[in-house]
């Protein structure tokens, strides 16, 4: 008999960005602008424009971006009830962001800034690795005083992106508000260079507030200094559920004494943009619908395998009927 308990709801908070996806012919541009391959580097408005000007003539497209925003979009596409908190500007990019979220049935809790909506130059190498040169713009002006307990009161889970950790006051303020309303908190560590730059503070946050941590193997190593499985076990001592993603080798989940290894479908990768974000989507949707941890991981891996076959962080509409068939099998 299927579980009839009402599904839990998920709110995300993060940088509301527009991704400008560019296919590179080689990695020279990354060297020219000193962007470490596979990282997220914050840039100012002038450098952001220089990077984009250097990509003229290359294949490009735009879509809504930001790590947590990508995660919430795929949760909503799965049919989960979601909201998103972020800051945009009353400009063309901001209108595009808001319209796309409303179309996807995501409740937008958006605040407005006088500076432009943020954008991320998403540079896709020939081997499918992606590197971000991110101008936060309006997203950088989100402050704790914008928020209230009421924003969180109707949700059960908060998903927060590690990129916010650069603003210590903001992220800890958010976590205190969410915890005051009894939410479970999921944190994606975001990028190895984010972890390296904020290691002690991240350890404090995870100890005090975080229930679920997502990391890839580079982030896990930056956090613990250990290889994936040992890193997973160490991280799991600090929270209820730790997840370490190991690319084509799948992922590992540790919750207390329970260890689960999840395989990933074998597919040809075109662009890894959003793979970690939609992995989190599947996992959180599974938690919200009382899936077993193994099936949370199975759904997460399925979504990640779909998104790496296309450019950008959005799973194509044509893939969803097949995904829904699998979801039905995993429901309790």
Tab-separated table of N, CA, C and O in Angstrom, residues 29-126:
chain	number	residue	atom	x	y	z
A	29	UNK	N	40.680	30.342	-22.782
A	29	UNK	CA	40.006	31.473	-22.158
A	29	UNK	C	40.057	31.376	-20.625
A	29	UNK	O	40.178	32.385	-19.927
A	30	UNK	N	39.984	30.146	-20.100
A	30	UNK	CA	40.085	29.959	-18.645
A	30	UNK	C	41.443	30.436	-18.144
A	30	UNK	O	41.538	31.112	-17.101
A	31	UNK	N	42.490	30.109	-18.891
A	31	UNK	CA	43.840	30.559	-18.524
A	31	UNK	C	43.953	32.080	-18.635
A	31	UNK	O	44.524	32.734	-17.763
A	32	UNK	N	43.375	32.633	-19.699
A	32	UNK	CA	43.468	34.073	-19.922
A	32	UNK	C	42.883	34.864	-18.754
A	32	UNK	O	43.403	35.916	-18.379
A	33	UNK	N	41.796	34.354	-18.188
A	33	UNK	CA	41.124	35.073	-17.102
A	33	UNK	C	41.408	34.475	-15.720
A	33	UNK	O	40.781	34.851	-14.734
A	34	UNK	N	42.369	33.525	-15.677
A	34	UNK	CA	42.781	32.889	-14.415
A	34	UNK	C	41.580	32.313	-13.650
A	34	UNK	O	41.414	32.523	-12.448
A	35	UNK	N	40.769	31.561	-14.387
A	35	UNK	CA	39.615	30.885	-13.796
A	35	UNK	C	39.971	29.411	-13.629
A	35	UNK	O	40.119	28.697	-14.625
A	36	UNK	N	40.157	28.930	-12.395
A	36	UNK	CA	40.510	27.511	-12.207
A	36	UNK	C	39.422	26.598	-12.784
A	36	UNK	O	38.239	26.764	-12.469
A	37	UNK	N	39.823	25.691	-13.634
A	37	UNK	CA	38.858	24.816	-14.300
A	37	UNK	C	38.029	24.050	-13.277
A	37	UNK	O	38.561	23.475	-12.326
A	38	UNK	N	36.710	24.061	-13.459
A	38	UNK	CA	35.811	23.332	-12.573
A	38	UNK	C	35.386	24.111	-11.342
A	38	UNK	O	34.619	23.609	-10.520
A	39	UNK	N	35.855	25.353	-11.222
A	39	UNK	CA	35.551	26.135	-10.016
A	39	UNK	C	34.466	27.171	-10.289
A	39	UNK	O	34.063	27.406	-11.427
A	40	UNK	N	34.033	27.815	-9.205
A	40	UNK	CA	33.194	29.002	-9.298
A	40	UNK	C	34.020	30.155	-8.760
A	40	UNK	O	34.462	30.125	-7.615
A	41	UNK	N	34.257	31.163	-9.591
A	41	UNK	CA	35.038	32.334	-9.191
A	41	UNK	C	34.138	33.563	-9.249
A	41	UNK	O	33.471	33.810	-10.267
A	42	UNK	N	34.103	34.323	-8.154
A	42	UNK	CA	33.328	35.562	-8.144
A	42	UNK	C	34.092	36.640	-8.901
A	42	UNK	O	35.294	36.821	-8.697
A	43	UNK	N	33.388	37.359	-9.774
A	43	UNK	CA	34.002	38.428	-10.555
A	43	UNK	C	33.134	39.678	-10.427
A	43	UNK	O	31.951	39.604	-10.094
A	44	UNK	N	33.726	40.851	-10.713
A	44	UNK	CA	32.933	42.081	-10.683
A	44	UNK	C	32.249	42.285	-12.039
A	44	UNK	O	32.463	41.519	-12.987
A	45	UNK	N	31.430	43.350	-12.126
A	45	UNK	CA	30.645	43.574	-13.340
A	45	UNK	C	31.541	43.763	-14.565
A	45	UNK	O	31.254	43.237	-15.649
A	46	UNK	N	32.663	44.479	-14.376
A	46	UNK	CA	33.551	44.752	-15.517
A	46	UNK	C	34.196	43.480	-16.036
A	46	UNK	O	34.243	43.244	-17.256
A	47	UNK	N	34.702	42.634	-15.126
A	47	UNK	CA	35.351	41.393	-15.557
A	47	UNK	C	34.323	40.430	-16.164
A	47	UNK	O	34.612	39.747	-17.156
A	48	UNK	N	33.140	40.398	-15.583
A	48	UNK	CA	32.071	39.562	-16.145
A	48	UNK	C	31.823	39.938	-17.603
A	48	UNK	O	31.726	39.066	-18.484
A	49	UNK	N	31.756	41.244	-17.877
A	49	UNK	CA	31.503	41.697	-19.249
A	49	UNK	C	32.675	41.353	-20.165
A	49	UNK	O	32.483	40.952	-21.312
A	50	UNK	N	33.910	41.494	-19.638
A	50	UNK	CA	35.093	41.142	-20.447
A	50	UNK	C	35.073	39.669	-20.834
A	50	UNK	O	35.390	39.298	-21.971
A	51	UNK	N	34.742	38.806	-19.861
A	51	UNK	CA	34.687	37.362	-20.142
A	51	UNK	C	33.657	37.099	-21.237
A	51	UNK	O	33.921	36.384	-22.217
A	52	UNK	N	32.468	37.682	-21.089
A	52	UNK	CA	31.409	37.437	-22.065
A	52	UNK	C	31.762	38.020	-23.431
A	52	UNK	O	31.483	37.407	-24.473
A	53	UNK	N	32.406	39.197	-23.437
A	53	UNK	CA	32.840	39.785	-24.708
A	53	UNK	C	33.832	38.866	-25.429
A	53	UNK	O	33.841	38.780	-26.668
A	54	UNK	N	34.660	38.154	-24.641
A	54	UNK	CA	35.668	37.249	-25.225
A	54	UNK	C	35.055	35.993	-25.825
A	54	UNK	O	35.739	35.238	-26.508
A	55	UNK	N	33.777	35.752	-25.529
A	55	UNK	CA	33.129	34.528	-26.031
A	55	UNK	C	32.230	34.819	-27.231
A	55	UNK	O	31.504	33.934	-27.680
A	56	UNK	N	32.276	36.045	-27.728
A	56	UNK	CA	31.423	36.372	-28.886
A	56	UNK	C	31.774	35.460	-30.056
A	56	UNK	O	32.938	35.188	-30.314
A	57	UNK	N	30.744	34.994	-30.736
A	57	UNK	CA	30.963	34.084	-31.857
A	57	UNK	C	30.884	32.625	-31.451
A	57	UNK	O	30.753	31.750	-32.294
A	58	UNK	N	30.980	32.349	-30.138
A	58	UNK	CA	30.846	30.965	-29.658
A	58	UNK	C	29.361	30.655	-29.430
A	58	UNK	O	28.549	31.556	-29.210
A	59	UNK	N	29.028	29.370	-29.444
A	59	UNK	CA	27.643	28.953	-29.205
A	59	UNK	C	27.248	29.294	-27.774
A	59	UNK	O	27.965	28.964	-26.829
A	60	UNK	N	26.090	29.983	-27.602
A	60	UNK	CA	25.672	30.344	-26.250
A	60	UNK	C	24.151	30.321	-26.126
A	60	UNK	O	23.431	30.422	-27.107
A	61	UNK	N	23.685	30.175	-24.880
A	61	UNK	CA	22.250	30.215	-24.582
A	61	UNK	C	22.087	30.734	-23.156
A	61	UNK	O	23.066	30.835	-22.409
A	62	UNK	N	20.862	31.096	-22.768
A	62	UNK	CA	20.645	31.540	-21.387
A	62	UNK	C	19.531	30.739	-20.735
A	62	UNK	O	18.621	30.238	-21.407
A	63	UNK	N	19.632	30.612	-19.422
A	63	UNK	CA	18.565	29.997	-18.634
A	63	UNK	C	18.717	30.472	-17.187
A	63	UNK	O	19.737	31.049	-16.822
A	64	UNK	N	17.686	30.254	-16.381
A	64	UNK	CA	17.809	30.609	-14.968
A	64	UNK	C	18.889	29.754	-14.332
A	64	UNK	O	19.070	28.590	-14.695
A	65	UNK	N	19.622	30.355	-13.409
A	65	UNK	CA	20.722	29.644	-12.773
A	65	UNK	C	20.804	29.960	-11.298
A	65	UNK	O	19.887	30.510	-10.692
A	66	UNK	N	21.941	29.621	-10.741
A	66	UNK	CA	22.114	29.640	-9.303
A	66	UNK	C	21.892	28.225	-8.804
A	66	UNK	O	20.929	27.554	-9.198
A	67	UNK	N	22.783	27.743	-7.958
A	67	UNK	CA	22.758	26.338	-7.551
A	67	UNK	C	21.438	25.933	-6.901
A	67	UNK	O	20.781	24.976	-7.322
A	68	UNK	N	21.020	26.655	-5.865
A	68	UNK	CA	19.775	26.290	-5.177
A	68	UNK	C	18.574	26.460	-6.097
A	68	UNK	O	17.629	25.659	-6.063
A	69	UNK	N	18.602	27.499	-6.941
A	69	UNK	CA	17.498	27.718	-7.879
A	69	UNK	C	17.371	26.545	-8.848
A	69	UNK	O	16.260	26.090	-9.147
A	70	UNK	N	18.494	26.026	-9.338
A	70	UNK	CA	18.464	24.847	-10.212
A	70	UNK	C	17.850	23.651	-9.496
A	70	UNK	O	17.062	22.885	-10.068
A	71	UNK	N	18.230	23.475	-8.232
A	71	UNK	CA	17.711	22.346	-7.449
A	71	UNK	C	16.201	22.445	-7.295
A	71	UNK	O	15.464	21.476	-7.507
A	72	UNK	N	15.716	23.631	-6.930
A	72	UNK	CA	14.283	23.804	-6.695
A	72	UNK	C	13.475	23.642	-7.980
A	72	UNK	O	12.361	23.123	-7.970
A	73	UNK	N	14.053	24.067	-9.114
A	73	UNK	CA	13.343	23.916	-10.385
A	73	UNK	C	13.073	22.443	-10.679
A	73	UNK	O	11.955	22.075	-11.062
A	74	UNK	N	14.071	21.592	-10.491
A	74	UNK	CA	13.864	20.170	-10.795
A	74	UNK	C	12.950	19.504	-9.762
A	74	UNK	O	12.193	18.593	-10.117
A	75	UNK	N	12.993	19.945	-8.495
A	75	UNK	CA	12.027	19.421	-7.511
A	75	UNK	C	10.610	19.743	-7.977
A	75	UNK	O	9.707	18.899	-7.928
A	76	UNK	N	10.412	20.984	-8.436
A	76	UNK	CA	9.088	21.391	-8.909
A	76	UNK	C	8.678	20.593	-10.141
A	76	UNK	O	7.504	20.209	-10.283
A	77	UNK	N	9.635	20.321	-11.044
A	77	UNK	CA	9.314	19.530	-12.238
A	77	UNK	C	8.913	18.103	-11.867
A	77	UNK	O	8.118	17.477	-12.568
A	78	UNK	N	9.436	17.613	-10.758
A	78	UNK	CA	9.032	16.301	-10.261
A	78	UNK	C	7.631	16.322	-9.641
A	78	UNK	O	7.031	15.279	-9.403
A	79	UNK	N	7.129	17.532	-9.381
A	79	UNK	CA	5.804	17.666	-8.763
A	79	UNK	C	5.858	18.040	-7.303
A	79	UNK	O	4.817	18.090	-6.632
A	80	UNK	N	7.066	18.304	-6.781
A	80	UNK	CA	7.192	18.694	-5.381
A	80	UNK	C	6.729	20.126	-5.155
A	80	UNK	O	6.778	20.966	-6.058
A	81	UNK	N	6.258	20.416	-3.932
A	81	UNK	CA	5.818	21.775	-3.590
A	81	UNK	C	7.019	22.553	-3.074
A	81	UNK	O	7.645	22.167	-2.087
A	82	UNK	N	7.323	23.675	-3.760
A	82	UNK	CA	8.568	24.379	-3.472
A	82	UNK	C	8.390	25.892	-3.468
A	82	UNK	O	7.441	26.433	-4.030
A	83	UNK	N	9.356	26.551	-2.856
A	83	UNK	CA	9.485	28.000	-2.930
A	83	UNK	C	10.953	28.348	-3.062
A	83	UNK	O	11.831	27.522	-2.785
A	84	UNK	N	11.221	29.579	-3.489
A	84	UNK	CA	12.611	30.020	-3.622
A	84	UNK	C	12.739	31.444	-3.119
A	84	UNK	O	11.932	32.313	-3.456
A	85	UNK	N	13.786	31.682	-2.320
A	85	UNK	CA	14.071	33.007	-1.757
A	85	UNK	C	15.340	33.532	-2.414
A	85	UNK	O	16.375	32.854	-2.422
A	86	UNK	N	15.280	34.736	-2.968
A	86	UNK	CA	16.460	35.324	-3.584
A	86	UNK	C	16.241	36.795	-3.877
A	86	UNK	O	15.178	37.352	-3.589
A	87	UNK	N	17.250	37.437	-4.461
A	87	UNK	CA	17.177	38.871	-4.760
A	87	UNK	C	17.544	39.112	-6.214
A	87	UNK	O	18.567	38.601	-6.702
A	88	UNK	N	16.691	39.878	-6.897
A	88	UNK	CA	16.888	40.191	-8.308
A	88	UNK	C	16.763	41.705	-8.483
A	88	UNK	O	16.573	42.440	-7.510
A	89	UNK	N	16.837	42.156	-9.715
A	89	UNK	CA	16.596	43.560	-10.039
A	89	UNK	C	15.367	43.645	-10.935
A	89	UNK	O	14.962	42.655	-11.552
A	90	UNK	N	14.778	44.825	-10.995
A	90	UNK	CA	13.625	45.036	-11.863
A	90	UNK	C	14.123	45.331	-13.279
A	90	UNK	O	13.904	46.407	-13.842
A	91	UNK	N	14.842	44.346	-13.850
A	91	UNK	CA	15.410	44.488	-15.190
A	91	UNK	C	15.029	43.280	-16.032
A	91	UNK	O	14.312	42.388	-15.576
A	92	UNK	N	15.488	43.250	-17.276
A	92	UNK	CA	15.085	42.179	-18.195
A	92	UNK	C	15.464	40.798	-17.656
A	92	UNK	O	14.668	39.857	-17.713
A	93	UNK	N	16.685	40.684	-17.125
A	93	UNK	CA	17.133	39.388	-16.580
A	93	UNK	C	16.294	39.005	-15.359
A	93	UNK	O	15.937	37.837	-15.172
A	94	UNK	N	15.971	39.979	-14.513
A	94	UNK	CA	15.150	39.709	-13.334
A	94	UNK	C	13.756	39.250	-13.706
A	94	UNK	O	13.205	38.316	-13.109
A	95	UNK	N	13.166	39.906	-14.726
A	95	UNK	CA	11.832	39.501	-15.173
A	95	UNK	C	11.863	38.077	-15.731
A	95	UNK	O	10.944	37.286	-15.484
A	96	UNK	N	12.919	37.756	-16.483
A	96	UNK	CA	13.068	36.408	-17.035
A	96	UNK	C	13.120	35.372	-15.902
A	96	UNK	O	12.440	34.340	-15.954
A	97	UNK	N	13.906	35.665	-14.865
A	97	UNK	CA	14.040	34.745	-13.734
A	97	UNK	C	12.679	34.510	-13.077
A	97	UNK	O	12.256	33.360	-12.882
A	98	UNK	N	11.990	35.591	-12.726
A	98	UNK	CA	10.698	35.476	-12.024
A	98	UNK	C	9.667	34.743	-12.880
A	98	UNK	O	8.953	33.853	-12.389
A	99	UNK	N	9.592	35.093	-14.159
A	99	UNK	CA	8.607	34.455	-15.048
A	99	UNK	C	8.847	32.955	-15.171
A	99	UNK	O	7.895	32.156	-15.157
A	100	UNK	N	10.119	32.570	-15.299
A	100	UNK	CA	10.442	31.139	-15.426
A	100	UNK	C	10.042	30.371	-14.165
A	100	UNK	O	9.534	29.251	-14.251
A	101	UNK	N	10.248	30.960	-13.001
A	101	UNK	CA	9.903	30.270	-11.760
A	101	UNK	C	8.391	30.152	-11.603
A	101	UNK	O	7.887	29.103	-11.184
A	102	UNK	N	7.671	31.193	-11.940
A	102	UNK	CA	6.213	31.110	-11.842
A	102	UNK	C	5.659	30.071	-12.808
A	102	UNK	O	4.737	29.329	-12.473
A	103	UNK	N	6.259	29.989	-14.001
A	103	UNK	CA	5.842	28.968	-14.978
A	103	UNK	C	6.027	27.560	-14.429
A	103	UNK	O	5.280	26.645	-14.755
A	104	UNK	N	7.081	27.394	-13.617
A	104	UNK	CA	7.388	26.074	-13.062
A	104	UNK	C	6.699	25.805	-11.719
A	104	UNK	O	7.034	24.839	-11.035
A	105	UNK	N	5.736	26.663	-11.356
A	105	UNK	CA	4.965	26.466	-10.114
A	105	UNK	C	5.830	26.532	-8.857
A	105	UNK	O	5.564	25.853	-7.868
A	106	UNK	N	6.885	27.331	-8.919
A	106	UNK	CA	7.723	27.562	-7.731
A	106	UNK	C	7.275	28.888	-7.127
A	106	UNK	O	7.243	29.912	-7.826
A	107	UNK	N	6.936	28.894	-5.854
A	107	UNK	CA	6.515	30.138	-5.209
A	107	UNK	C	7.723	31.056	-5.080
A	107	UNK	O	8.684	30.726	-4.373
A	108	UNK	N	7.724	32.226	-5.766
A	108	UNK	CA	8.900	33.101	-5.670
A	108	UNK	C	8.775	34.050	-4.475
A	108	UNK	O	7.825	34.809	-4.369
A	109	UNK	N	9.744	33.973	-3.572
A	109	UNK	CA	9.850	34.934	-2.469
A	109	UNK	C	11.040	35.821	-2.842
A	109	UNK	O	12.171	35.604	-2.392
A	110	UNK	N	10.793	36.806	-3.717
A	110	UNK	CA	11.884	37.573	-4.311
A	110	UNK	C	11.926	39.005	-3.780
A	110	UNK	O	10.891	39.650	-3.617
A	111	UNK	N	13.116	39.460	-3.511
A	111	UNK	CA	13.361	40.830	-3.086
A	111	UNK	C	14.077	41.555	-4.228
A	111	UNK	O	14.643	40.923	-5.120
A	112	UNK	N	14.057	42.893	-4.185
A	112	UNK	CA	14.570	43.679	-5.313
A	112	UNK	C	15.714	44.601	-4.906
A	112	UNK	O	15.723	45.155	-3.810
A	113	UNK	N	16.655	44.737	-5.827
A	113	UNK	CA	17.828	45.581	-5.636
A	113	UNK	C	17.898	46.597	-6.777
A	113	UNK	O	17.317	46.381	-7.847
A	114	UNK	N	18.640	47.674	-6.553
A	114	UNK	CA	18.842	48.685	-7.594
A	114	UNK	C	19.943	48.293	-8.585
A	114	UNK	O	20.045	48.872	-9.662
A	115	UNK	N	20.801	47.326	-8.201
A	115	UNK	CA	21.872	46.922	-9.119
A	115	UNK	C	21.398	45.736	-9.967
A	115	UNK	O	20.423	45.072	-9.628
A	116	UNK	N	22.049	45.468	-11.106
A	116	UNK	CA	21.519	44.470	-12.048
A	116	UNK	C	21.406	43.053	-11.452
A	116	UNK	O	22.134	42.680	-10.534
A	117	UNK	N	20.467	42.299	-12.015
A	117	UNK	CA	20.330	40.879	-11.678
A	117	UNK	C	21.654	40.167	-11.970
A	117	UNK	O	22.318	40.449	-12.972
A	118	UNK	N	22.029	39.250	-11.094
A	118	UNK	CA	23.300	38.545	-11.241
A	118	UNK	C	23.330	37.631	-12.450
A	118	UNK	O	22.300	37.166	-12.949
A	119	UNK	N	24.554	37.375	-12.933
A	119	UNK	CA	24.701	36.469	-14.070
A	119	UNK	C	25.985	35.661	-13.916
A	119	UNK	O	26.957	36.122	-13.312
A	120	UNK	N	25.946	34.467	-14.460
A	120	UNK	CA	27.105	33.578	-14.389
A	120	UNK	C	27.536	33.200	-15.797
A	120	UNK	O	26.754	32.606	-16.551
A	121	UNK	N	28.768	33.574	-16.153
A	121	UNK	CA	29.356	33.066	-17.392
A	121	UNK	C	29.692	31.605	-17.137
A	121	UNK	O	30.561	31.281	-16.319
A	122	UNK	N	28.960	30.713	-17.777
A	122	UNK	CA	29.098	29.269	-17.563
A	122	UNK	C	29.884	28.713	-18.738
A	122	UNK	O	29.354	28.537	-19.836
A	123	UNK	N	31.171	28.477	-18.514
A	123	UNK	CA	32.110	28.152	-19.591
A	123	UNK	C	32.296	26.638	-19.647
A	123	UNK	O	32.813	26.028	-18.706
A	124	UNK	N	31.867	26.045	-20.750
A	124	UNK	CA	31.832	24.587	-20.867
A	124	UNK	C	33.003	24.123	-21.727
A	124	UNK	O	33.077	24.422	-22.923
A	125	UNK	N	33.929	23.391	-21.101
A	125	UNK	CA	35.116	22.895	-21.805
A	125	UNK	C	34.752	21.736	-22.729
A	125	UNK	O	33.710	21.089	-22.550
A	126	UNK	N	35.614	21.426	-23.701
A	126	UNK	CA	35.331	20.308	-24.609
A	126	UNK	C	35.137	18.963	-23.890
A	126	UNK	O	34.432	18.091	-24.405
